[in-house]
XYZ file of C-alpha atoms in Angstrom:
737
model
C 95.111 98.841 106.828
C 96.974 100.272 104.590
C 98.534 97.477 102.745
C 97.704 95.535 104.933
C 95.526 92.612 105.853
C 93.251 92.346 107.251
C 93.429 90.227 110.447
C 90.717 87.345 110.903
C 89.671 87.147 114.512
C 90.879 84.884 117.203
C 88.199 81.643 117.879
C 87.766 78.925 120.365
C 89.071 76.045 118.584
C 87.274 73.278 118.447
C 88.172 69.973 120.041
C 88.698 66.428 118.511
C 86.395 65.101 116.775
C 87.209 60.998 116.921
C 89.822 59.099 118.945
C 92.582 56.271 118.215
C 94.415 54.518 120.468
C 96.323 51.379 120.249
C 97.679 47.897 121.529
C 99.741 45.842 120.900
C 98.409 41.725 119.684
C 101.206 39.618 121.512
C 102.100 36.103 122.218
C 100.630 35.591 118.199
C 101.573 31.952 117.651
C 101.885 30.452 114.334
C 98.384 29.980 112.616
C 97.494 33.236 113.949
C 99.267 35.232 112.594
C 98.875 32.627 108.645
C 94.818 33.125 109.379
C 95.700 36.973 109.503
C 97.735 37.317 106.438
C 95.280 35.217 104.814
C 92.348 37.617 105.270
C 93.465 40.616 104.786
C 95.649 39.786 101.134
C 91.717 37.911 100.386
C 89.568 41.376 101.386
C 93.156 44.147 99.959
C 92.336 42.027 96.922
C 88.676 42.807 96.274
C 89.681 46.988 98.169
C 92.538 46.738 94.865
C 89.229 46.032 92.670
C 86.554 47.630 94.304
C 89.245 50.486 93.921
C 89.759 50.181 90.730
C 85.916 50.222 89.026
C 85.579 53.474 91.660
C 88.383 55.431 89.597
C 86.700 54.108 86.451
C 83.485 55.450 87.614
C 84.914 59.511 87.700
C 82.585 61.231 88.699
C 79.388 59.903 87.699
C 77.883 58.222 90.409
C 75.891 58.036 92.496
C 74.150 55.607 95.037
C 72.839 52.614 93.393
C 76.669 52.230 92.029
C 77.380 52.069 95.606
C 74.526 49.869 95.885
C 76.078 46.920 93.230
C 79.582 47.636 94.008
C 78.902 46.102 97.387
C 76.657 43.069 96.227
C 79.732 42.182 94.242
C 81.699 42.312 97.000
C 79.663 40.820 100.060
C 80.560 37.886 97.595
C 83.394 37.204 98.464
C 83.276 37.851 101.939
C 80.166 39.103 104.232
C 78.442 42.169 103.968
C 79.734 44.165 107.107
C 83.730 43.521 105.772
C 81.783 44.512 101.769
C 80.487 47.791 103.457
C 84.297 49.013 104.665
C 85.563 48.564 102.111
C 83.499 50.496 99.390
C 83.243 53.262 102.771
C 87.195 53.306 102.282
C 87.811 53.326 98.547
C 84.694 56.384 99.020
C 87.111 57.857 101.126
C 90.253 56.643 99.877
C 89.425 58.346 95.888
C 87.768 61.835 97.833
C 91.205 62.033 99.615
C 92.632 62.175 96.284
C 90.539 63.973 94.373
C 91.676 66.888 97.426
C 95.134 66.366 96.800
C 94.596 66.486 92.561
C 92.904 69.956 93.830
C 96.014 70.636 96.154
C 98.480 69.810 93.122
C 96.774 72.001 90.283
C 96.532 75.486 93.061
C 100.351 74.584 94.010
C 100.952 74.661 89.866
C 99.080 77.565 89.231
C 101.465 79.050 92.001
C 104.360 78.491 90.772
C 103.664 78.786 87.033
C 102.600 83.002 88.182
C 105.543 83.580 90.462
C 108.176 82.236 88.003
C 106.278 84.455 85.072
C 106.787 87.454 87.107
C 109.961 87.032 87.749
C 110.869 86.181 84.402
C 108.999 89.413 82.744
C 111.587 91.692 85.120
C 115.216 92.328 84.588
C 118.443 90.053 86.175
C 119.271 91.401 88.587
C 116.888 93.561 89.914
C 115.292 93.234 93.915
C 112.850 92.155 94.777
C 110.451 93.751 97.307
C 108.504 92.085 100.715
C 105.448 91.067 98.833
C 106.958 90.462 95.911
C 110.204 88.650 94.232
C 112.469 91.005 91.932
C 114.067 89.353 88.485
C 116.676 86.307 88.290
C 120.061 86.730 89.331
C 121.729 85.552 86.381
C 121.103 85.344 82.506
C 121.396 81.841 83.432
C 118.832 81.149 85.559
C 116.738 82.840 84.353
C 117.001 80.500 80.461
C 116.225 77.507 83.473
C 113.336 79.087 84.205
C 111.945 79.833 81.237
C 112.142 75.536 80.567
C 111.006 75.234 83.658
C 108.479 77.094 82.856
C 106.598 74.982 79.741
C 107.140 72.310 82.130
C 104.649 72.961 85.016
C 102.128 74.497 82.264
C 102.479 71.488 80.345
C 101.698 69.046 84.113
C 98.691 71.841 85.143
C 97.405 71.659 81.425
C 96.506 67.647 82.296
C 96.079 68.107 85.815
C 92.821 70.524 84.914
C 92.341 68.084 82.373
C 91.780 65.378 84.493
C 89.580 67.203 87.384
C 87.327 68.654 85.669
C 87.234 64.672 83.776
C 86.700 63.078 87.406
C 90.416 60.839 87.165
C 92.495 60.522 90.129
C 95.896 58.148 89.889
C 96.149 56.236 93.255
C 98.072 53.628 94.667
C 97.302 51.483 97.815
C 100.547 51.151 99.385
C 101.856 54.595 98.819
C 103.200 56.284 96.226
C 107.039 56.190 97.135
C 107.405 52.970 98.997
C 106.266 51.741 94.489
C 109.067 53.804 93.783
C 111.547 52.354 96.218
C 110.696 48.973 94.383
C 113.304 51.077 91.959
C 115.992 52.186 94.238
C 116.812 49.376 96.703
C 120.143 49.208 97.165
C 119.428 53.292 97.821
C 116.701 51.539 99.812
C 119.073 49.039 102.289
C 116.040 47.081 101.362
C 116.405 43.717 98.943
C 113.287 42.237 96.859
C 112.206 39.572 99.214
C 112.033 42.845 102.557
C 110.182 44.907 99.683
C 107.430 42.133 98.814
C 107.279 41.718 102.629
C 106.496 45.742 102.831
C 104.858 45.285 100.326
C 102.557 42.465 100.767
C 101.835 44.123 104.563
C 100.386 48.312 104.031
C 98.890 46.163 100.496
C 96.085 44.283 103.087
C 92.694 44.948 103.961
C 91.726 43.961 108.190
C 88.945 47.236 108.848
C 86.735 47.048 110.189
C 83.028 49.983 110.919
C 81.996 49.557 114.515
C 77.733 49.835 114.985
C 76.052 50.733 117.694
C 73.460 48.176 119.224
C 75.721 45.237 118.181
C 77.073 43.075 120.565
C 79.921 45.314 121.630
C 80.684 47.860 119.214
C 81.700 45.785 116.359
C 80.622 42.386 114.702
C 83.585 41.997 112.084
C 86.009 42.836 114.666
C 85.328 42.327 118.457
C 86.860 42.839 121.614
C 85.471 42.039 124.390
C 85.880 43.945 128.180
C 88.716 41.385 129.276
C 90.063 41.769 125.802
C 89.904 39.627 123.754
C 89.724 40.025 120.320
C 87.703 37.291 117.124
C 87.175 37.977 113.478
C 84.318 37.318 111.293
C 85.675 35.232 108.526
C 84.906 35.949 104.702
C 82.999 33.283 102.737
C 86.106 31.577 101.413
C 87.926 30.819 104.587
C 85.315 30.738 106.745
C 86.975 26.453 106.941
C 89.430 28.824 109.309
C 86.688 28.684 111.997
C 88.117 27.668 115.283
C 85.161 28.933 117.023
C 80.473 28.952 116.350
C 79.283 30.767 114.100
C 82.149 31.213 111.463
C 84.567 33.452 114.111
C 87.553 33.102 114.409
C 89.559 33.933 118.427
C 92.725 34.918 118.443
C 95.433 33.388 120.879
C 96.606 37.452 121.712
C 94.695 39.393 124.260
C 95.037 43.787 124.094
C 94.087 45.934 127.277
C 94.134 49.867 126.120
C 96.260 51.880 128.132
C 95.673 54.762 127.630
C 92.275 55.785 126.950
C 91.218 52.341 128.527
C 88.535 53.532 131.001
C 86.349 54.831 128.143
C 87.239 52.387 125.622
C 85.875 49.724 127.906
C 83.155 52.100 128.515
C 82.049 52.521 125.201
C 82.169 48.111 124.689
C 80.308 47.698 127.185
C 77.714 50.035 126.982
C 77.226 48.167 123.141
C 78.408 51.998 121.652
C 80.109 51.511 118.099
C 84.419 51.357 117.897
C 85.942 50.519 114.568
C 88.814 47.908 114.244
C 91.810 47.802 112.042
C 94.887 45.469 112.372
C 98.325 46.200 110.780
C 101.814 43.875 110.813
C 104.851 46.078 111.091
C 106.981 44.433 109.257
C 110.386 46.324 110.704
C 109.509 44.251 114.056
C 107.484 41.778 113.291
C 104.858 42.384 114.871
C 101.020 43.861 115.076
C 98.610 45.851 116.555
C 95.322 46.318 117.198
C 94.418 49.874 116.520
C 90.252 50.831 118.033
C 89.002 54.579 117.348
C 85.184 56.009 117.846
C 83.724 58.755 117.111
C 83.963 61.249 119.282
C 79.713 64.374 120.073
C 80.799 67.393 119.359
C 81.091 69.465 122.262
C 79.975 73.566 123.148
C 83.023 75.105 123.070
C 83.692 77.189 126.118
C 83.045 81.135 125.257
C 85.876 83.643 123.633
C 84.817 85.882 126.687
C 85.195 83.257 129.339
C 88.408 81.895 128.237
C 89.239 85.033 128.890
C 88.439 85.367 131.606
C 92.489 84.925 134.255
C 93.806 85.638 131.390
C 96.047 83.036 129.170
C 99.866 81.905 127.637
C 100.589 82.701 124.884
C 102.457 80.085 122.323
C 104.875 80.648 119.443
C 105.410 77.779 117.424
C 109.104 76.949 116.551
C 111.283 74.658 115.122
C 112.460 73.554 118.082
C 110.557 74.723 120.481
C 107.699 76.619 122.253
C 107.951 79.844 123.059
C 105.867 80.972 125.530
C 104.902 83.561 128.218
C 101.762 84.768 130.470
C 99.209 88.101 130.118
C 97.346 88.357 132.676
C 93.613 89.903 130.963
C 94.538 93.259 130.363
C 97.275 91.748 127.883
C 100.440 92.249 130.564
C 103.143 90.237 130.461
C 103.626 88.189 134.176
C 106.244 86.735 135.114
C 108.838 85.394 132.430
C 109.175 83.676 129.411
C 108.809 79.693 129.168
C 110.925 77.369 126.427
C 109.158 73.483 125.848
C 112.269 72.549 123.765
C 111.848 69.515 121.116
C 114.312 68.112 119.027
C 112.088 67.352 115.451
C 115.618 65.075 114.011
C 115.232 61.689 113.359
C 112.797 59.043 112.015
C 109.075 60.311 112.363
C 108.129 58.573 115.303
C 110.615 60.102 117.578
C 109.597 63.437 116.239
C 106.197 62.749 116.751
C 107.505 61.627 120.930
C 109.035 64.821 121.140
C 106.520 66.951 120.411
C 103.809 65.100 122.574
C 106.921 65.147 125.228
C 106.496 69.503 125.162
C 102.965 69.598 124.652
C 102.637 67.851 128.376
C 104.682 70.300 129.537
C 103.010 72.694 128.398
C 99.328 72.145 129.068
C 100.510 70.449 132.835
C 101.924 74.526 133.883
C 98.686 75.373 131.873
C 96.932 73.819 134.562
C 97.975 74.103 137.193
C 97.879 77.249 136.436
C 94.215 77.574 134.858
C 94.589 79.021 132.219
C 94.078 78.726 127.834
C 96.256 78.413 125.020
C 96.834 80.868 122.369
C 98.113 79.445 119.154
C 98.595 80.496 115.330
C 96.213 78.994 113.178
C 99.190 77.601 110.709
C 99.423 76.604 107.341
C 102.962 76.345 105.549
C 101.248 74.321 102.751
C 102.105 77.804 100.796
C 105.294 77.951 102.530
C 107.164 75.191 101.154
C 107.201 75.821 97.357
C 110.535 75.799 95.425
C 109.654 78.660 93.437
C 108.199 81.474 96.749
C 111.139 81.203 97.842
C 113.545 80.721 95.390
C 117.560 78.992 96.749
C 116.445 80.362 100.586
C 116.904 76.068 100.790
C 118.018 76.526 104.242
C 114.702 78.558 105.018
C 112.798 75.651 103.091
C 113.958 73.326 105.369
C 112.786 74.710 108.271
C 109.772 75.627 107.132
C 109.870 72.001 106.267
C 110.503 69.779 109.268
C 107.514 71.936 111.566
C 104.954 70.359 112.455
C 102.244 72.344 112.232
C 99.414 70.531 111.546
C 100.166 67.671 113.152
C 101.148 69.192 116.478
C 98.351 71.836 116.198
C 96.223 68.948 115.810
C 97.858 66.982 119.691
C 97.360 69.933 121.181
C 94.080 70.459 120.860
C 93.377 66.637 121.502
C 94.786 66.804 124.695
C 93.472 69.907 125.817
C 90.173 68.873 125.672
C 90.815 65.710 128.092
C 92.302 68.586 130.267
C 89.451 70.700 130.149
C 91.661 73.821 128.373
C 90.396 75.817 125.967
C 92.914 77.045 123.191
C 92.350 80.451 121.026
C 93.315 79.857 117.895
C 94.327 83.368 116.455
C 95.263 84.675 113.371
C 98.839 84.507 112.856
C 99.232 87.526 110.276
C 102.893 89.926 111.684
C 103.090 88.199 114.829
C 106.935 87.749 114.309
C 106.805 91.141 113.373
C 104.946 93.122 115.665
C 105.395 91.440 118.697
C 109.659 92.359 117.858
C 108.646 95.378 116.975
C 106.377 96.971 120.009
C 107.776 93.732 122.154
C 111.282 92.096 122.286
C 112.673 96.557 124.011
C 110.739 96.562 126.072
C 110.225 93.706 127.895
C 114.352 93.771 128.045
C 115.849 94.016 131.439
C 119.746 93.786 132.863
C 118.497 90.325 133.963
C 116.122 89.331 131.126
C 116.902 89.040 127.492
C 114.079 88.743 125.492
C 114.202 87.050 122.137
C 111.799 87.053 119.495
C 110.040 84.430 119.681
C 109.305 85.326 123.294
C 108.328 88.699 121.773
C 105.855 87.055 119.544
C 104.443 84.596 122.520
C 103.223 88.707 123.591
C 101.177 88.632 120.798
C 99.840 86.000 120.136
C 98.647 86.342 123.470
C 97.629 89.707 123.257
C 95.729 88.898 119.841
C 93.720 86.125 121.256
C 92.620 88.235 123.948
C 90.891 90.888 121.604
C 94.134 93.809 122.326
C 95.431 95.284 119.543
C 99.803 94.300 119.086
C 101.375 97.812 118.062
C 99.987 99.341 121.668
C 102.555 101.579 122.098
C 102.404 105.678 120.488
C 104.953 108.093 120.255
C 106.250 111.175 122.419
C 106.694 114.460 121.163
C 109.137 116.002 118.727
C 112.254 117.576 120.350
C 110.466 121.437 120.265
C 108.351 120.343 122.608
C 109.140 119.987 126.669
C 110.464 116.742 126.806
C 112.245 114.587 125.039
C 111.780 111.914 122.108
C 112.489 108.570 124.273
C 110.875 105.432 123.762
C 106.964 104.968 123.272
C 105.348 105.716 126.446
C 101.999 106.470 126.063
C 98.114 103.898 125.342
C 97.007 104.286 122.011
C 93.489 103.014 121.166
C 92.479 101.135 119.011
C 91.346 103.452 116.057
C 94.024 105.269 116.012
C 96.489 104.959 112.419
C 98.999 102.471 112.901
C 99.448 103.151 116.387
C 99.935 106.767 116.460
C 98.412 109.200 117.376
C 98.539 112.719 119.637
C 99.908 113.053 123.114
C 95.590 113.175 124.895
C 95.873 116.686 126.485
C 95.170 116.567 130.368
C 93.760 119.685 131.659
C 95.536 122.578 133.127
C 98.820 124.323 132.272
C 101.519 122.086 131.400
C 104.034 123.954 131.619
C 104.949 127.600 135.011
C 104.589 129.843 131.570
C 101.318 128.459 130.336
C 97.498 128.725 131.680
C 95.341 126.404 131.483
C 93.212 126.455 128.158
C 95.812 127.407 126.050
C 96.783 124.429 124.979
C 94.806 124.337 122.238
C 97.559 123.781 119.181
C 99.292 120.212 121.601
C 97.564 116.965 119.454
C 98.050 119.573 116.142
C 100.305 117.639 114.068
C 100.705 120.661 111.635
C 101.038 122.993 114.403
C 104.646 122.925 113.725
C 103.832 124.696 110.014
C 102.786 127.932 110.523
C 102.931 128.584 106.856
C 99.253 129.050 106.308
C 98.293 126.934 108.926
C 95.095 129.238 111.059
C 95.580 129.910 114.460
C 92.633 128.729 115.692
C 91.659 125.152 114.944
C 87.805 126.942 113.895
C 86.922 128.407 110.042
C 89.214 131.988 110.331
C 87.426 134.929 110.247
C 88.833 138.469 110.398
C 88.178 140.316 113.791
C 87.092 143.266 114.092
C 88.695 146.479 113.611
C 90.288 148.697 116.729
C 88.276 150.533 118.041
C 88.017 154.461 118.323
C 89.525 156.975 120.618
C 86.070 158.051 121.893
C 85.405 153.655 122.427
C 88.734 153.759 124.140
C 88.292 156.601 126.172
C 84.100 155.217 127.065
C 86.034 152.267 127.847
C 90.017 153.383 128.829
C 90.133 157.127 130.406
C 92.709 158.396 129.370
C 94.305 162.021 130.224
C 93.626 164.923 127.336
C 91.792 162.538 125.066
C 90.503 164.342 122.245
C 88.507 162.719 120.070
C 88.614 161.447 117.064
C 86.340 159.777 114.205
C 86.616 155.637 113.661
C 89.816 154.640 112.351
C 88.999 153.166 108.307
C 91.248 150.174 107.884
C 92.464 152.314 104.267
C 95.867 153.006 104.105
C 95.175 156.417 103.928
C 98.221 159.664 105.052
C 98.386 160.393 108.780
C 97.801 163.975 109.723
C 101.358 165.053 111.204
C 100.658 164.502 115.212
C 100.972 167.206 117.961
C 104.328 166.264 120.168
C 101.932 167.655 123.650
C 98.985 165.130 124.535
C 98.376 161.687 125.793
C 100.428 158.615 125.253
C 100.083 156.611 122.362
C 98.291 153.752 121.780
C 99.650 151.094 119.729
C 96.515 148.546 118.492
C 96.846 144.577 116.663
C 93.565 142.374 115.979
C 93.316 139.542 117.576
C 93.049 137.602 120.773
C 95.806 139.427 123.349
C 96.650 140.164 127.186
C 97.616 143.814 127.557
C 100.804 145.751 130.021
C 101.936 148.882 130.849
C 105.070 150.479 130.682
C 107.025 153.423 130.246
C 110.178 153.363 127.293
C 112.598 152.256 129.908
C 110.728 148.897 130.482
C 109.778 146.363 128.720
C 106.872 144.704 126.862
C 106.689 140.841 127.125
C 107.521 141.756 123.469
C 110.390 143.373 123.561
C 110.989 147.332 124.255
C 107.946 149.604 123.990
C 108.124 152.081 121.501
C 108.806 155.555 122.463
C 107.369 158.524 120.177
C 109.586 160.760 119.207
C 109.617 163.725 116.557
C 110.314 162.729 112.752
C 108.880 163.731 109.182
C 105.500 163.220 108.382
C 106.497 159.677 105.909
C 107.935 158.965 109.227
C 104.162 159.270 110.303
C 102.210 158.165 107.907
C 104.778 154.575 108.394
C 103.430 154.585 112.170
C 106.889 155.321 112.692
C 107.122 156.926 116.277
C 109.300 158.679 118.514
C 107.902 160.278 121.377
C 109.674 159.468 124.962
C 106.242 158.616 126.149
C 103.895 156.310 128.768
C 102.501 153.039 126.677
C 100.137 151.416 126.545
C 100.543 148.132 124.672
C 98.126 145.279 123.029
C 100.167 142.667 122.588
C 99.084 140.464 119.480
C 100.178 138.260 116.780
C 99.831 139.951 113.582
C 100.631 142.712 111.515
C 99.005 145.835 113.643
C 96.106 146.964 111.767
C 96.850 150.591 112.707
C 97.982 153.354 114.480
C 96.640 156.075 116.740
C 99.617 158.690 117.553
C 98.635 161.805 120.220
C 95.638 160.855 120.070
C 95.579 160.674 115.689
C 95.055 158.731 113.121
C 97.755 157.289 112.000
C 97.055 154.225 109.114
C 99.854 152.369 107.944
C 99.824 148.415 108.598
C 99.445 145.577 105.770
C 95.729 144.693 105.043
C 95.119 140.722 104.147
C 93.874 140.407 100.808
C 89.933 139.325 100.527
C 88.270 136.066 98.805
C 84.866 136.279 97.922
C 83.498 132.884 96.641
C 81.602 133.563 93.362
C 80.000 130.936 92.110
C 77.729 128.066 92.929
C 75.407 130.036 94.985
C 74.060 129.888 98.435
C 71.781 127.225 98.405
C 72.679 125.036 95.378
C 71.833 121.896 94.042
C 73.930 119.526 92.202
C 72.865 115.664 90.926
C 74.874 113.291 92.613
C 78.414 112.533 90.128
C 78.163 115.261 88.324
C 80.552 118.357 88.261
C 80.904 121.251 90.406
C 82.454 124.500 88.710
C 83.938 127.108 91.582
C 84.586 130.773 90.696
C 86.726 133.062 92.995
C 87.429 136.207 92.507
C 90.088 137.794 95.117
C 92.130 141.585 96.089
C 95.122 142.518 97.219
C 95.840 145.458 99.733
C 98.364 147.819 99.992
C 98.935 147.607 96.060
C 100.032 143.606 96.587
C 100.636 140.733 94.394
C 97.645 137.017 94.281
C 99.598 134.911 94.852
C 96.792 131.763 94.743
C 93.315 131.097 95.140
C 93.061 127.713 97.318
C 89.208 125.750 97.598
C 88.074 124.147 100.090
C 85.098 121.601 100.700
C 84.792 122.672 104.697
C 89.013 120.839 105.558
C 89.357 119.676 101.991
C 91.920 120.654 100.167
C 89.861 120.009 96.560
C 92.835 122.596 94.050
C 94.255 125.774 93.453
C 94.722 128.095 90.869
C 96.806 131.111 90.682
C 95.823 132.450 87.118
C 92.520 134.672 87.389
C 90.529 134.558 87.086
C 90.403 131.661 89.515
C 88.147 128.819 89.038
C 87.865 124.495 90.298
C 85.669 122.029 88.491
C 84.903 120.213 91.501
C 83.820 116.480 89.986
C 82.305 113.359 90.489
C 80.646 114.986 94.168
C 79.097 112.138 96.747
C 75.577 112.998 98.132
C 75.200 115.306 100.566
C 75.421 119.114 101.701
C 79.356 120.713 101.717
C 80.533 123.958 103.636
C 82.579 125.042 100.569
C 85.001 128.434 100.357
C 87.930 130.078 99.321
C 92.045 131.007 100.793
C 93.709 134.198 98.800
C 97.051 133.680 99.321
C 99.963 137.056 98.573
C 102.879 137.323 97.875
C 104.158 138.302 101.458
C 102.459 136.509 103.499
C 99.152 134.143 103.490
C 96.255 136.033 104.876
C 92.841 134.486 104.228
C 89.326 136.036 103.836
C 86.158 133.018 103.188
C 82.933 132.904 101.999
C 80.918 129.595 103.016
C 77.711 129.277 100.473
C 75.490 126.152 101.878
C 75.910 123.549 98.612
C 73.579 120.599 98.334
C 75.421 117.249 96.320
C-alpha cells in the first residue's frame, strides 16, 4: 500500500464466553460472618501453600505433580475444595506468565526506543513514524543512564522467563506496598490488616453438572438458600446434616435471575465466590457460568440493513448511522460519559452510555461497528516522551472493558458487533469526510468523521472514496472532490471516467483519448497516440493527388522524395499550390483573403530560388490546405516538388535480434544506431521494454545492459532524439528471457 501498513479485514465479534452476576448477602448473623472468615482463612492458607509449590516447580510440572498436590490439600479440607484451590493456583500461575511476557516486551520496546533516540543528534526533529533526538544534553545524559537500568531489568526478566520463575503476591502487590505508606493511603494499620486478610481469603468453588443445583461445595437453591460444605478441620461448626453450614441470608439475583434459576433447576454447573467488602462491611455472592459458543451471524448478513459506526473517545462515544452503500444517514450521535472518580463510578458511566447506544441501535435494527483497539503499546513513557497529557488520556480510556461490555450486552439484545482494524480511521475520516459532511447548520467533528470511516470499513467500502477533479486547463475548475474512485486506484486518485460523446461543442465524439493521460499536459517526448507511434507514409504524388482530387491544369510529376534536394523554380502560372503534412488531419479550402483554422493560408508569390528551396512561396492563388500537428515533410508548388522540411531521426535496434532467447536472471545487451536527417545532431537514444524506460545513452555507439531480466516475453525498442525536436523511430524485435 505504498508505505501504509496492511489493514486487517473486518470480522464479526464473538459473543461472551461466560456470565457473572452478583448479589448481596443481606442480614447475615454474627456467627455466619465468623464462620465465613474461618473457612476463608483456612482455605486461603492452603491456597498460599499450593501456589508456593506450583511456583517452585516452574516449567517442570505434569499431571502427576498436580495429583500429588491435590491429595495433600484434600487432607486439610475436602476433595472438592482441593480441586478448586489447585485450579485457581494454575490460573494464577498462567496469568503471571502472561504478565511476565508482556513485561519483557515492554522493556524491549523501551530499550529499542531510547537507543534509537540516543543515536540521533541532540535537537533533531522526529517524523511521523520515528521519534527524533532528545532536546537537551541533560535529557540525553539522563536517558543514557536509564537505558542501562532498563537493560539490566530486561536481562533479569529474560532469565526468569527462561527458568520458569514467576513472582506472585496473593492479595496484590499494590496493597502490599500500601503497608509502607499508610498515611498517604489514609489507613490505619488495623484497617490495612483487615483489608489484607479479606483479599487473601479463599471462598470459591467450581460447579459440577449433574450434581444437586449444579454445585456441591457452595449450594444455592432456587429460592435463594445458601449452604457451604465445611472443610474437615471445621466440621464441628456445621448447623445442617452432612457437615454443611446454612447461612441465614438469602439471595435473589435481579440481573439474569431467570437464566440462573433455569440452570439451578436443571442441575447445570455454576461456580460461586463469596467475598467481603471491608470498606462498607458487606458480603457478596457472585455466581458465574460458561456460555456455549454460538455460531455468529455472517458478515454479509450483518451488513444487510446498514450499521452504526462507533468512535471511542476519552469522554464520549461518537456514532453515525450508515446505509448499505456507506453513506451517512441522519445526524451524528454522541453518548457521553465521565471517567473521573473511583472505578465503580467509571464502570457505571460506561455501562449507561452503552445502554443508550444499544437501545438506539435496537430500535433501528442496526449492527454496530467498533474499532478493535489495543492501546497497550501506546501507554509507555518511552514512546510518547514528554506528552504526559496524551499518555494520561490514552491510559484512562477503558478500551478493553468497554469492548467486553459492549459485546456482552449486545449479545443479550441480539445485536451484531463488527470489529474493524483501527488503522488510519481518525486521519482518513477527517481528511475525506469531515469537510463534505459539514454544512451551515451542522458542524462535523473529527470524531464524527472517524465514526463514518469505521462504518465504511465495516461495510467493506474504502474510506478514501473520492478523486480530485481535473486541473485548471480543462473545461471545469478545481473544486471539492466529486468523483467516486474505484478500490484499485492507487492513493484513491485516478483520472475521471471518460463519458461517451463530445465534452464541449468544439470537440467531436471520440477525440478525448488523452483525457485520462496524466502526461498529456507535457508534450515534450509525448506520443500523439497512446499506441506505439510510427511514421506515416509519404505524401501522395501530384499524379496520385490528381486521381484522388483533380486539379485543373495540374501536370504530372514523379513522387516527391523525402530527402532534402534543391527544388526547381516553379512557374507563376498553373494550378493552386498544395501543402501536405504527414499525419491524420482535417482539411479546408480557401483563398488568400480567407483564414484556415491554423491561421492565414499561404499565398504563393514569386521569389528567389533560395526561398523556393526553403519552401517559401509568395503566389496569391487559391490554396488547398491539409492541417496537421507536425511540421510538413514536403511542399508542392505548381506541381513541382519543393522538399525542404525537416525529417525525423532514425533509430535501429541492432541487438538483440528478433526472437532471441536468454537465460532468466541474466543480462540482455542492447545496442542501437541512430542517424539524424538534414545535418541535425542526435542528442540521446532511449531504450524501452514495452512502456518501461530501461535507460539512456548519449554517445555513439549507443548501448545498454538490461540486467536481472525475469522469465517472460519482451518487446524491446529504441527511441532517438535530436537537438531541436524529438522524433522517434522504433524497431520491436521479440525477445524471450
